[in-house]
Coordinates of C-alpha atoms and ligand atoms in Angstrom, one line a residue:
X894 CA -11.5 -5.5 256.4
X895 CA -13.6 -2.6 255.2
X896 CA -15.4 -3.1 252.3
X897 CA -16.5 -0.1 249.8
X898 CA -18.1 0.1 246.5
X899 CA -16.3 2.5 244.6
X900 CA -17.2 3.8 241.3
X901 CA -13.9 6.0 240.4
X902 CA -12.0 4.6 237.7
X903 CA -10.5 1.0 238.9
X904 CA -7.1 2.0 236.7
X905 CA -6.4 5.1 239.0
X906 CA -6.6 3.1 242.3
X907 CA -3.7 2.0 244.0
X908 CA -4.0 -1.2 245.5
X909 CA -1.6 -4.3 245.6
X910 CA -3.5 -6.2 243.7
X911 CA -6.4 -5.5 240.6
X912 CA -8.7 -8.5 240.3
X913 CA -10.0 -9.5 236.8
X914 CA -12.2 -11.7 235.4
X915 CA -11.8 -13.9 232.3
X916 CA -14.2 -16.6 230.9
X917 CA -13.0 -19.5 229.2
X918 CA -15.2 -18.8 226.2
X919 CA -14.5 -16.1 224.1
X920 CA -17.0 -13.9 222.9
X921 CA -18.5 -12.1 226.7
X922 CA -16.8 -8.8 226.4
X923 CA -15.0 -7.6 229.4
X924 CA -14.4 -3.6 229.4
X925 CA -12.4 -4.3 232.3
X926 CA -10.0 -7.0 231.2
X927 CA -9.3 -5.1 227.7
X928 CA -8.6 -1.7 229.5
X929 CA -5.9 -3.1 231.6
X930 CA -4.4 -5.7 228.9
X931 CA -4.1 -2.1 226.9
X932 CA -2.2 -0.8 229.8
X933 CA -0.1 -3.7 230.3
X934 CA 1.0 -3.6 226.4
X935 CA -1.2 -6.5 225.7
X936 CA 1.1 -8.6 228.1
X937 CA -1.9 -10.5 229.6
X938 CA -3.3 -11.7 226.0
X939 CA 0.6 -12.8 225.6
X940 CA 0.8 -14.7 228.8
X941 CA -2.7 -16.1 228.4
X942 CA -2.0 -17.3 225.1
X943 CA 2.2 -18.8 225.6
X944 CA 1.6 -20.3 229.0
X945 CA -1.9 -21.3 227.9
X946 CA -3.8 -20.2 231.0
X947 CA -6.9 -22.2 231.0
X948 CA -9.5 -19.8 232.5
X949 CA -10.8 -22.7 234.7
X950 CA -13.2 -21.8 237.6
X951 CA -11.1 -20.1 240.3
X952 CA -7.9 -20.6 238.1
X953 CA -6.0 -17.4 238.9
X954 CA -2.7 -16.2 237.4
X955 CA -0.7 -13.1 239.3
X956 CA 1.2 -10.6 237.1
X957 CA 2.9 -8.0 238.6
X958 CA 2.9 -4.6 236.6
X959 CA 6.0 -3.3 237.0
X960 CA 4.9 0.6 237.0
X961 CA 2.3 0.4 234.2
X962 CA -0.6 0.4 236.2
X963 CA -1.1 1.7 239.9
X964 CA -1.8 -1.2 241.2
X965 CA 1.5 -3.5 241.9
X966 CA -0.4 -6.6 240.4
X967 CA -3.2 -8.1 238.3
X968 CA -4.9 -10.7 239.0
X969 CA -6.5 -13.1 236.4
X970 CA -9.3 -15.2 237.9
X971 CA -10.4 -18.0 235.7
X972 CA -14.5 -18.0 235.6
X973 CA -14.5 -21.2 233.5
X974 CA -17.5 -21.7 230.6
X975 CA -19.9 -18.8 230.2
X976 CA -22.5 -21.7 229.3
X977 CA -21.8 -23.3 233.4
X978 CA -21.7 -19.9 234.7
X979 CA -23.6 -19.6 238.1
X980 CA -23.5 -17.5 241.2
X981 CA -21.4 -20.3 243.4
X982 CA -18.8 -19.7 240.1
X983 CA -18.9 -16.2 241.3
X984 CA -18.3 -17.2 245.6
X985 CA -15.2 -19.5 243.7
X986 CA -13.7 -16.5 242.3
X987 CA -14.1 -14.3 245.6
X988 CA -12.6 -17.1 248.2
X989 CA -9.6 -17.2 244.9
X990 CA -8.9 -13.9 245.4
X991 CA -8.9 -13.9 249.0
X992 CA -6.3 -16.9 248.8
X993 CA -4.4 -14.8 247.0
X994 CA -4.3 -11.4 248.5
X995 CA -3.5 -13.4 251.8
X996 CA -0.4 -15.0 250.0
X997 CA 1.1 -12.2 249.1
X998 CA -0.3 -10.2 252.4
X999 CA -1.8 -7.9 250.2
X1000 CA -3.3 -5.0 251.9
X1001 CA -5.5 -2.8 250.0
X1002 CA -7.5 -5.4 246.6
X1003 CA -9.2 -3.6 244.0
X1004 CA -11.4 -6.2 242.0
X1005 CA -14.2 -5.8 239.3
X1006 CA -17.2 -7.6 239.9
X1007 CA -17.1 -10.7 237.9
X1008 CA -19.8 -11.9 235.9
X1009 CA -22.1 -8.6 235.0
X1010 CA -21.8 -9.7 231.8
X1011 CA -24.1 -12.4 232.7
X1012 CA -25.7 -11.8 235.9
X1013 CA -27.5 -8.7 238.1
X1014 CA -24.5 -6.8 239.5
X1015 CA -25.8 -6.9 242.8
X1016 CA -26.6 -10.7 242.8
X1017 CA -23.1 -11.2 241.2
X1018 CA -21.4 -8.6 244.4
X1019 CA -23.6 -10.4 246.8
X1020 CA -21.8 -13.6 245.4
X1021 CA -17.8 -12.3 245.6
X1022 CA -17.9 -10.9 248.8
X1023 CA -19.6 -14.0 250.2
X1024 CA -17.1 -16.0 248.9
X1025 CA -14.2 -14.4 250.0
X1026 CA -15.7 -14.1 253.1
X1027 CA -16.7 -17.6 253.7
X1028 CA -13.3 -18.6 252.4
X1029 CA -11.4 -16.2 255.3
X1030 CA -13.1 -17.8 257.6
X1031 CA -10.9 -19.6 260.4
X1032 CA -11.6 -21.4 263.8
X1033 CA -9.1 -19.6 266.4
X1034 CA -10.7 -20.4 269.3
X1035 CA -7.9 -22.2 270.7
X1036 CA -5.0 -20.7 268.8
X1037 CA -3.2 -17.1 268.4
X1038 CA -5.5 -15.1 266.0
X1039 CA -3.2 -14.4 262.7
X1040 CA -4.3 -10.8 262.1
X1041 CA -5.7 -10.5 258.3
X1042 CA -3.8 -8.4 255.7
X1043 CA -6.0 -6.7 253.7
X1044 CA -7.6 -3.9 255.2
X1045 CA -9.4 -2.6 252.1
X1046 CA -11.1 -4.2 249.6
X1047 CA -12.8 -2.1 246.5
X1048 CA -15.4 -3.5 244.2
X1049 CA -15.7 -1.4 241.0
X1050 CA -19.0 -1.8 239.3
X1051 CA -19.5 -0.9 235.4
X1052 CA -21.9 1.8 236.0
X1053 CA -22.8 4.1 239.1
X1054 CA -26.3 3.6 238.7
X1055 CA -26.5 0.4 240.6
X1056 CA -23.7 1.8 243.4
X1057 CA -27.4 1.5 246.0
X1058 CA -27.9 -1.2 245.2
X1059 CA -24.7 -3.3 245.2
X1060 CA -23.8 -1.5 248.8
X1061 CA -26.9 -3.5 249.7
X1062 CA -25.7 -6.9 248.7
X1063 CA -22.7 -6.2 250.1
X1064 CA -23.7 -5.7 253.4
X1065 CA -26.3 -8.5 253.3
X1066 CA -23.5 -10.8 251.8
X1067 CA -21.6 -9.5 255.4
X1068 CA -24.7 -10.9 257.4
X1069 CA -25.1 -13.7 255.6
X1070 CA -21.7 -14.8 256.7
X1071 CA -21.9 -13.4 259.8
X1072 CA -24.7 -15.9 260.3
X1073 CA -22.7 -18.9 259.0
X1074 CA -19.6 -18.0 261.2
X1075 CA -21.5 -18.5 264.3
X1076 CA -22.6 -21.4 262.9
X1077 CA -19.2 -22.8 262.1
X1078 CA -17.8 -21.7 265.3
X1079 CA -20.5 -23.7 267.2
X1080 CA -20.0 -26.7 265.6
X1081 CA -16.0 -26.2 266.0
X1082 CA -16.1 -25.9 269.4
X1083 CA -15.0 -29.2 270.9
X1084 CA -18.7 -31.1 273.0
X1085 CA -16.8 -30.5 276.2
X1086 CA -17.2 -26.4 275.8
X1087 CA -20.0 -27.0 273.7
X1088 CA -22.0 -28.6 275.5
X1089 CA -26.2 -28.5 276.4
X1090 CA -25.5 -25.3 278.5
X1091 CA -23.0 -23.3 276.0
X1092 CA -25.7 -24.0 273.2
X1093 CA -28.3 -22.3 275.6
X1094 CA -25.9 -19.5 276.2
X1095 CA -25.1 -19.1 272.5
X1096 CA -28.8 -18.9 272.2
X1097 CA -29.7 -16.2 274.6
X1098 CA -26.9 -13.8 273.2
X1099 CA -28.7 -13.3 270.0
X1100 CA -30.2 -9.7 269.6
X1101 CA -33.3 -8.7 267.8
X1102 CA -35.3 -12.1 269.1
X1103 CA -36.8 -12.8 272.1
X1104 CA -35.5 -16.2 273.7
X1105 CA -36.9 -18.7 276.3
X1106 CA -34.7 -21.4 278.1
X1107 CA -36.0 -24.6 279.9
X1108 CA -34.3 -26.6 282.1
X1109 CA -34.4 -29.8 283.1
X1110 CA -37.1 -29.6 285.7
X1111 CA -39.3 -27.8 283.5
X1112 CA -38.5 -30.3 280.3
X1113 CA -40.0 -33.2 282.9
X1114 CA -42.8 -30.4 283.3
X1115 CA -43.6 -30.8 279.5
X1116 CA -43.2 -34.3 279.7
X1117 CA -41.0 -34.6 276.6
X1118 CA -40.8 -38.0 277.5
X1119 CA -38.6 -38.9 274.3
X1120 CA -36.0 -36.3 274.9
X1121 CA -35.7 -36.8 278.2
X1122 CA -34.7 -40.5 277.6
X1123 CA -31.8 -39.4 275.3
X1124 CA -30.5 -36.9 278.3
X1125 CA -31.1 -39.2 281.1
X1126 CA -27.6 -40.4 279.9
X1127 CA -26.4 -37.5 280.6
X1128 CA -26.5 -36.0 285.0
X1129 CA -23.2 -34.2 283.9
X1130 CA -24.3 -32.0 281.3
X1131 CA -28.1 -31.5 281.8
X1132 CA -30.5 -30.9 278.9
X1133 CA -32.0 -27.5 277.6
X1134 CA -35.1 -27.0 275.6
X1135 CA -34.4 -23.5 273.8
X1136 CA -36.9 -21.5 271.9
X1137 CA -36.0 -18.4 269.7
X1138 CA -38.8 -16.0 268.2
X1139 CA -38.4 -13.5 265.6
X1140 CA -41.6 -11.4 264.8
X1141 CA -41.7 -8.7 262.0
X1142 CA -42.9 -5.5 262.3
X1143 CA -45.8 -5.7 260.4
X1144 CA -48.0 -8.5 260.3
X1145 CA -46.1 -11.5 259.8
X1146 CA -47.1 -13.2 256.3
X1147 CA -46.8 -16.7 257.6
X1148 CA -45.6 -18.4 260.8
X1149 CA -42.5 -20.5 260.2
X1150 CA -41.0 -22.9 262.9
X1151 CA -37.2 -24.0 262.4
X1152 CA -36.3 -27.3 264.6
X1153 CA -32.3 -28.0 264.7
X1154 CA -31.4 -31.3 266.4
X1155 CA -29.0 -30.0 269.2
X1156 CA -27.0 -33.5 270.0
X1157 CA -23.8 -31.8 271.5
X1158 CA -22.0 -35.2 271.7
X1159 CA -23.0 -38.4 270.1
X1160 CA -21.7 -41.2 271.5
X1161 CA -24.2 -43.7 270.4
X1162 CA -25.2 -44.4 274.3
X1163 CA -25.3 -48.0 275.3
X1164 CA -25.6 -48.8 271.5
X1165 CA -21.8 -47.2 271.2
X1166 CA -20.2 -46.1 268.2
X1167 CA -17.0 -47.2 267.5
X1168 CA -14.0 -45.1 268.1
X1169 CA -14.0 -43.8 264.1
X1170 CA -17.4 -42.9 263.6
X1171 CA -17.4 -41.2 267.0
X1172 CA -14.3 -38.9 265.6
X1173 CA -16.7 -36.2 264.2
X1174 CA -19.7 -36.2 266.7
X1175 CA -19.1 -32.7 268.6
X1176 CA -20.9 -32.2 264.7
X1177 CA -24.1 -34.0 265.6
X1178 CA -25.1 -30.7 266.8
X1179 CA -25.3 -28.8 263.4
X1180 CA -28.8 -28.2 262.8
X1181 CA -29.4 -26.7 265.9
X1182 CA -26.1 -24.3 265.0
X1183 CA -27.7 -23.8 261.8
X1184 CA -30.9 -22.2 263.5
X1185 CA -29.0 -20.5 265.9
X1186 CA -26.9 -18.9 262.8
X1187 CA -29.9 -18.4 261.4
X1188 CA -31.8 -16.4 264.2
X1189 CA -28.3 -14.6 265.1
X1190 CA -29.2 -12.5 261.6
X1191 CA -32.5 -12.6 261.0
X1192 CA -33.3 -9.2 262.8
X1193 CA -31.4 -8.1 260.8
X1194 CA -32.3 -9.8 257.5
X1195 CA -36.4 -8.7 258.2
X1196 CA -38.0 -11.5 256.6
X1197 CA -42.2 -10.6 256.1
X1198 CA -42.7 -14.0 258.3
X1199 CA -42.1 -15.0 261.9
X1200 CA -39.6 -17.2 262.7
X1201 CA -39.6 -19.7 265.7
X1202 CA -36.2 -21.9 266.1
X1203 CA -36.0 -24.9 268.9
X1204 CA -33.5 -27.1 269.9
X1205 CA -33.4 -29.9 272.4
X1206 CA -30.5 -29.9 273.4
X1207 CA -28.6 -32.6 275.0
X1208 CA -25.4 -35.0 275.0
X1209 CA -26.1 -38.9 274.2
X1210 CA -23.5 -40.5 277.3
X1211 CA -23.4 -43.6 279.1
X1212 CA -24.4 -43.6 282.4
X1213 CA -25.4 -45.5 285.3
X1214 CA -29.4 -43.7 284.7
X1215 CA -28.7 -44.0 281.0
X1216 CA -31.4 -45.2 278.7
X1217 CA -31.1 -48.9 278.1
X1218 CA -32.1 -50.5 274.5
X1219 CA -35.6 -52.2 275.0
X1220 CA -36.0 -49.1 277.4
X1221 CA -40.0 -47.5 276.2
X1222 CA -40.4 -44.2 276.5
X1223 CA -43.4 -41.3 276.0
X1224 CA -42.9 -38.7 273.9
X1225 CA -44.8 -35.1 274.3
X1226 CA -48.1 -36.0 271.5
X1227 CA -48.7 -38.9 273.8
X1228 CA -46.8 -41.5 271.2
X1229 CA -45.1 -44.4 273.0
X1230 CA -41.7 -45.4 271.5
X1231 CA -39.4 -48.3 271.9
X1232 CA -36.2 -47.7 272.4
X1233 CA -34.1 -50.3 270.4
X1234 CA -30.8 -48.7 269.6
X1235 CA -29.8 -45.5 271.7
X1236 CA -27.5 -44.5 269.0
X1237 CA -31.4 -43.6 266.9
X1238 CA -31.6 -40.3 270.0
X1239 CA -31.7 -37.8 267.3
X1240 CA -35.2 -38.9 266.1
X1241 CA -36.2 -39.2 269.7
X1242 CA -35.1 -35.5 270.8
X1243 CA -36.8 -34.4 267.5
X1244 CA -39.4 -35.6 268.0
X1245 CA -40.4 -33.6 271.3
X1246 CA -38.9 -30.5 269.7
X1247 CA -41.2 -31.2 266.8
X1248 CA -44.6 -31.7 268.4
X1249 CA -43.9 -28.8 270.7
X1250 CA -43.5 -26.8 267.6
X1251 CA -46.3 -28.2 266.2
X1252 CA -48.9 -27.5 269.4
X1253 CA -48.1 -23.6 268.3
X1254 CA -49.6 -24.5 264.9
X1255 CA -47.3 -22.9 262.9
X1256 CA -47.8 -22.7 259.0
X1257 CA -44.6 -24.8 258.1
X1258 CA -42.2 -26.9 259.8
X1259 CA -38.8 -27.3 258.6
X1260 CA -36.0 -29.6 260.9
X1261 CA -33.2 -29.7 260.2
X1262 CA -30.6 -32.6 261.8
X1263 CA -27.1 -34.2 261.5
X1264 CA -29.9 -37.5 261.4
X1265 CA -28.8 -40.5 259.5
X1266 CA -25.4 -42.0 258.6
X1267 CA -27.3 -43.8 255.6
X1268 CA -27.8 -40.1 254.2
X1269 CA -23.9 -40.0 253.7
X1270 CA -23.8 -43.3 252.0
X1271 CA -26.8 -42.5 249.8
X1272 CA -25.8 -39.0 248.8
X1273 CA -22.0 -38.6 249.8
X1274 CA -20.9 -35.6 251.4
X1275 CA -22.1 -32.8 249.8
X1276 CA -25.6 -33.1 249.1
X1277 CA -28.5 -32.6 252.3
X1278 CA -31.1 -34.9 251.8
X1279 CA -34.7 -33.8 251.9
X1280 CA -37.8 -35.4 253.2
X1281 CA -41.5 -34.0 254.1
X1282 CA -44.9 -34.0 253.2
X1283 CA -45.6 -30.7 251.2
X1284 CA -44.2 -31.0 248.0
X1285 CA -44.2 -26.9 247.7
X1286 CA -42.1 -26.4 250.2
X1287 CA -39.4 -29.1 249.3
X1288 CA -39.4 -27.4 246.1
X1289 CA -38.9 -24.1 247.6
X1290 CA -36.2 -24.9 249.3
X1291 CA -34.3 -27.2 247.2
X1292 CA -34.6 -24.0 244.6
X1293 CA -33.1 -21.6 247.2
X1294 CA -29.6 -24.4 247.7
X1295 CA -29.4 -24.0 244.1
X1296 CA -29.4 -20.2 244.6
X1297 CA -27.0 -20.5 247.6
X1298 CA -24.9 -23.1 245.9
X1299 CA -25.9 -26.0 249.0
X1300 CA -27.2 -28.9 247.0
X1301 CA -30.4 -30.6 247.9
X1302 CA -32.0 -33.5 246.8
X1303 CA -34.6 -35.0 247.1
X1304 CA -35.8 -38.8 249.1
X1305 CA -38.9 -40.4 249.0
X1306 CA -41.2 -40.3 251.8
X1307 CA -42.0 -43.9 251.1
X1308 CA -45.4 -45.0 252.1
X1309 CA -44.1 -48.7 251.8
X1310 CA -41.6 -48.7 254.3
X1311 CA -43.9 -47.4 256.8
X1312 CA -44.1 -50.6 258.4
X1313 CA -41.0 -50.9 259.1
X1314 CA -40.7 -48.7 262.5
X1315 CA -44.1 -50.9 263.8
X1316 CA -43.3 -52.2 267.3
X1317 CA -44.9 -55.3 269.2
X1318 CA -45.1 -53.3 272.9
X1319 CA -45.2 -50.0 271.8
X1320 CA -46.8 -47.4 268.7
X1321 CA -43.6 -47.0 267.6
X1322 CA -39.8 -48.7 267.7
X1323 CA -37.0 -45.9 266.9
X1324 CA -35.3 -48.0 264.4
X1325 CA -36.8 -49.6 261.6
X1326 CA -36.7 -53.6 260.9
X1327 CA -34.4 -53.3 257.8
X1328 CA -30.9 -51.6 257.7
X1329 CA -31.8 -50.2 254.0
X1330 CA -33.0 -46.6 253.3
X1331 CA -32.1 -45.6 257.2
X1332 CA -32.5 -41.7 255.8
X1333 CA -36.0 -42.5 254.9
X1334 CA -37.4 -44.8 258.0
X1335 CA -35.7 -42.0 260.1
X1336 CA -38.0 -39.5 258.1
X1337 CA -41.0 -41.6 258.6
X1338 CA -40.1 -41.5 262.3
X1339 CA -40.6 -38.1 262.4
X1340 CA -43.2 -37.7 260.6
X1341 CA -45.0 -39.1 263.8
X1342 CA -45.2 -35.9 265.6
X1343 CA -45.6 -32.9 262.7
X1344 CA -49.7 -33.7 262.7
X1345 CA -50.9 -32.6 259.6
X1346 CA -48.2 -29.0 258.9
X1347 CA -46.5 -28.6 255.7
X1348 CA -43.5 -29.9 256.5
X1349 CA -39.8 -30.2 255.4
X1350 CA -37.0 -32.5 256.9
X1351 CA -33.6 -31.4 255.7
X1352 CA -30.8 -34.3 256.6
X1353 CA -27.5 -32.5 257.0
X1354 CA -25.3 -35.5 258.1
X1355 CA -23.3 -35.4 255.6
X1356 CA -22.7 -31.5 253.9
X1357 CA -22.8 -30.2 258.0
X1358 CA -18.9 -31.3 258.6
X1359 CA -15.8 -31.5 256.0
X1360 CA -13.2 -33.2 256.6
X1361 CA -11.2 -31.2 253.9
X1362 CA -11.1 -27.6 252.3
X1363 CA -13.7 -27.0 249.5
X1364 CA -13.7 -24.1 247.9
X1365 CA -14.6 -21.1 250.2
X1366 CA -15.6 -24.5 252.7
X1367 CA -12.1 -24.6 255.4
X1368 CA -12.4 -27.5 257.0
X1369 CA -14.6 -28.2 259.6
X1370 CA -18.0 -27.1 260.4
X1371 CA -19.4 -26.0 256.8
X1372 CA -22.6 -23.8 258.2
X1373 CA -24.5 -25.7 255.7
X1374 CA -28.5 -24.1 255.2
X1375 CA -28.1 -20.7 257.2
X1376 CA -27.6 -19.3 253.8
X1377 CA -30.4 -21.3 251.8
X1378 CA -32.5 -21.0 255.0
X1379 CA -32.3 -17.0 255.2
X1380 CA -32.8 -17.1 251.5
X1381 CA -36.3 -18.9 251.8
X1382 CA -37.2 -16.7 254.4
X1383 CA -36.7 -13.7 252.3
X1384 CA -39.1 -15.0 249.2
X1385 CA -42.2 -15.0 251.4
Ligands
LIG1737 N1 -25.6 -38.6 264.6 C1 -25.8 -39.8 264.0 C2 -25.9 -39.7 262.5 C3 -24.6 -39.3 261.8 C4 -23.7 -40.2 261.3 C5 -24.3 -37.9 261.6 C6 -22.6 -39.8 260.7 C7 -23.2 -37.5 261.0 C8 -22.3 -38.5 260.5 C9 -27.1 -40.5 264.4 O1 -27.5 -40.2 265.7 C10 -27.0 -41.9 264.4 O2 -26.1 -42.4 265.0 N2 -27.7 -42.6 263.5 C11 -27.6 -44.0 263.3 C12 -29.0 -44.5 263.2 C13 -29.1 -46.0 263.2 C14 -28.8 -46.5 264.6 C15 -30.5 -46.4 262.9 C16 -26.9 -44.2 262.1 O3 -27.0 -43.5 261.1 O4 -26.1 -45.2 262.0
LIG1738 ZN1 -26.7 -41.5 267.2
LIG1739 ZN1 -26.8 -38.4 266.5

């Protein structure tokens, strides 16, 4: 689907259909709305008003025109209260269209771009094509590709003016998904394809960053004693160690190391899951597909700062070398750990991953990992927990979900609980004493091997998978923080 930003006059395009906005409130003038409900002989304030459309977010209403406009249709897209008004109400009006104009296999959509009223065009553009987009998304690895309808899709800003401008959201609304498609698409493909070696091979396809691989014999080399007892489960599908570094042309403004937890299969180990919770574990590699996402555009996206992204990756199996619970291991800062429940491996392959990162003294850490099932039962589904040591940088990025519409909130990094992970034969056991606050004692975990870095842990165990369609979400892998990631880059 080609994209354009045209400014001619949206009522002399021909298009099957002509996408309008309406707010619920009365009162935010819409040029665009009046000029076509003149066209129409007022028959969209008549409809509105005897079928009582409530212009709920994403509430859409299709009205074919009969010959009194070019276009075959109008669309009414509900943009709910002007007071609740955001940019995610915005990517909820761009994945309704899209529904929509694939419904009716709609070739060529002409829409307005909703919310000027209220918003920065470009922000508002960046926030409809993004949203369609996202929403188009589908995971046809395994199935026959249904071709898409629309070939053309036409956003009419207000003014020319700002026609620059908005042709740059547009595109960088393109990359953004670009970015979360990969994403999705990794963490969609079953853990037999995806597994250790298809993660590494993801990795080295990226352009515009320059990538190292380790293998096994070279993780031993590093003694990444920690990760290496997760993948010991594993002589199938042997463990990778992948680094990705993007460098800005100019001096970079700060150095910035990304750690995704790159479990391609969790099966608990020797501590197994049970059948149900091991449904959904091809997931537990999510962070690590968020970074990889995440690198796959940021070339691209030219943040001032260099990037670094690593993932261990690795399977957690049962096998005859596996790792055995009361099994101690060492990770790569020297810190012994006690292995008391094999199903706690993501903590133990961050952990490597994060004091490697850490030895190249980077200005701020930020991990993010598929960690804890306690972070779905403290913040449901849809929320990523977040955890670290630099207040700033929580804050930072907590503000850029709310920009990006992926919630974050806050967890304590309880000093009191600290305790808990204290081990009789070793510095440290890998699951702490009490079953309560597991997100937090997992935190505190790894906050064992950051040193002293401003640091950020972002919990994606339960936002990283859905098991249902949200709106512009299909179900499946979500690409949850490529978006809010790229966006934090971008403020430096
Ligand atoms: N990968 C899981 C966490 C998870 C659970 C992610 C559900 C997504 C959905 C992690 O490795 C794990 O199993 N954690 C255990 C830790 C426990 C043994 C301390 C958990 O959360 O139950
Ligand atoms: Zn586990
Ligand atoms: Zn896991």
């Amino acid at each position: 689907m080609k994209i354009s930003v045209d400014i001619k006059s949206f009522l002399s395009l021909g298009c099957d259909i002509l996408a309008v906005g309406l707010f619920q409130s009365k009162g935010v003038k819409n040029p665009f709305f009046d000029q076509i409900d003149e066209r129409l002989k007022r028959r969209l304030s008549r409809l509105i008003k005897k079928e009582d459309f409530k212009a709920d977010v994403a509430n859409t209403k299709l009205i074919y025109t009969e010959g009194l406009l070019k276009a075959r249709s109008v669309l009414i897209v509900g943009l709910g209260d002007k007071q609740k008004f955001n940019l995610e109400t915005i990517r909820k009006a761009g994945a309704a269209i899209q529904t929509q104009a694939k419904q009716i296999k709609a070739g060529i959509v002409v829409s307005e771009i909703m919310g000027t009223a209220l918003r920065d065009a470009p922000d508002c553009a960046q926030a409809l094509v993004e949203g369609w987009l996202l929403n188009q998304y589908r995971f046809e690895r395994y199935v026959k590709k249904t071709p898409e309808s629309v070939r053309q899709w036409l956003l009419c800003p207000g003014q020319s003016r700002l026609k620059a401008n908005i042709e740059r959201a547009v595109r960088l609304a393109q990359t953004l998904t670009e970015g979360v498609y990969l994403c999705r698409d990794l963490v969609n493909t079953p853990a037999s394809d995806m597994n250790p070696l298809a993660l590494a091979r993801a990795a080295r396809r990226l352009k515009g960053v320059r990538k190292r691989v380790h293998n096994l014999a070279a993780i031993k080399k590093m003694k990444m004693g920690a990760f290496l007892g997760v993948a010991r489960g594993s002589t199938a599908n042997p463990p990778y160690f992948i680094e990705m570094h993007y460098q800005p042309k100019a001096r970079a403004k700060k150095r910035i190391a990304i750690i995704g937890k790159g479990v391609t299969f969790d099966s608990g180990g020797y501590s197994i899951k049970h059948a149900k919770a091991m449904e959904t574990m091809k997931d537990d590699m999510a962070g690590a597909a968020a970074v990889i996402g995440l690198m796959s555009i940021v070339s691209r996206l030219k943040p001032r700062v260099a990037v670094s992204g690593y993932i261990a990756a690795t399977e957690n199996m049962v096998d005859g070398r596996a790792q055995r619970p009361g099994d101690i291991l060492r990770a790569l800062n020297g810190k012994t750990i006690e292995v008391l429940n094999t199903d706690a491996e993501g903590r133990l392959t961050m952990a490597d991953a994060l004091a490697y990162a850490n030895k190249k003294k980077p200005d701020y850490i930020i991990d993010i990992a598929t960690l804890t099932g306690s972070c779905l039962v403290a913040l449901g589904t849809q929320y990523t927990g977040i955890l670290g040591n630099d207040q700033e940088l929580m804050d930072k990025l907590i503000a850029c979900g709310n920009e990006t519409g992926e919630k974050i909130w806050q967890l304590p990094l309880a000093d009191e609980y600290r305790e808990e992970l204290k081990s009789q034969i070793a510095d440290l056991k890998n699951i702490a004493t009490s079953p309560y606050g597991g997100t937090i004692t997992a935190a505190l975990f790894l906050e064992n091997f950051v040193g002293k870095t401003k640091w950020a842990h972002l919990d994606i165990a339960g936002p990283s998978f859905s098991e249902k369609n949200l709106p512009y979400t299909p179900a499946g892998g979500t690409g949850v923080m490529v978006r809010t990631l790229a966006q934090l880059l971008s403020e430096f």
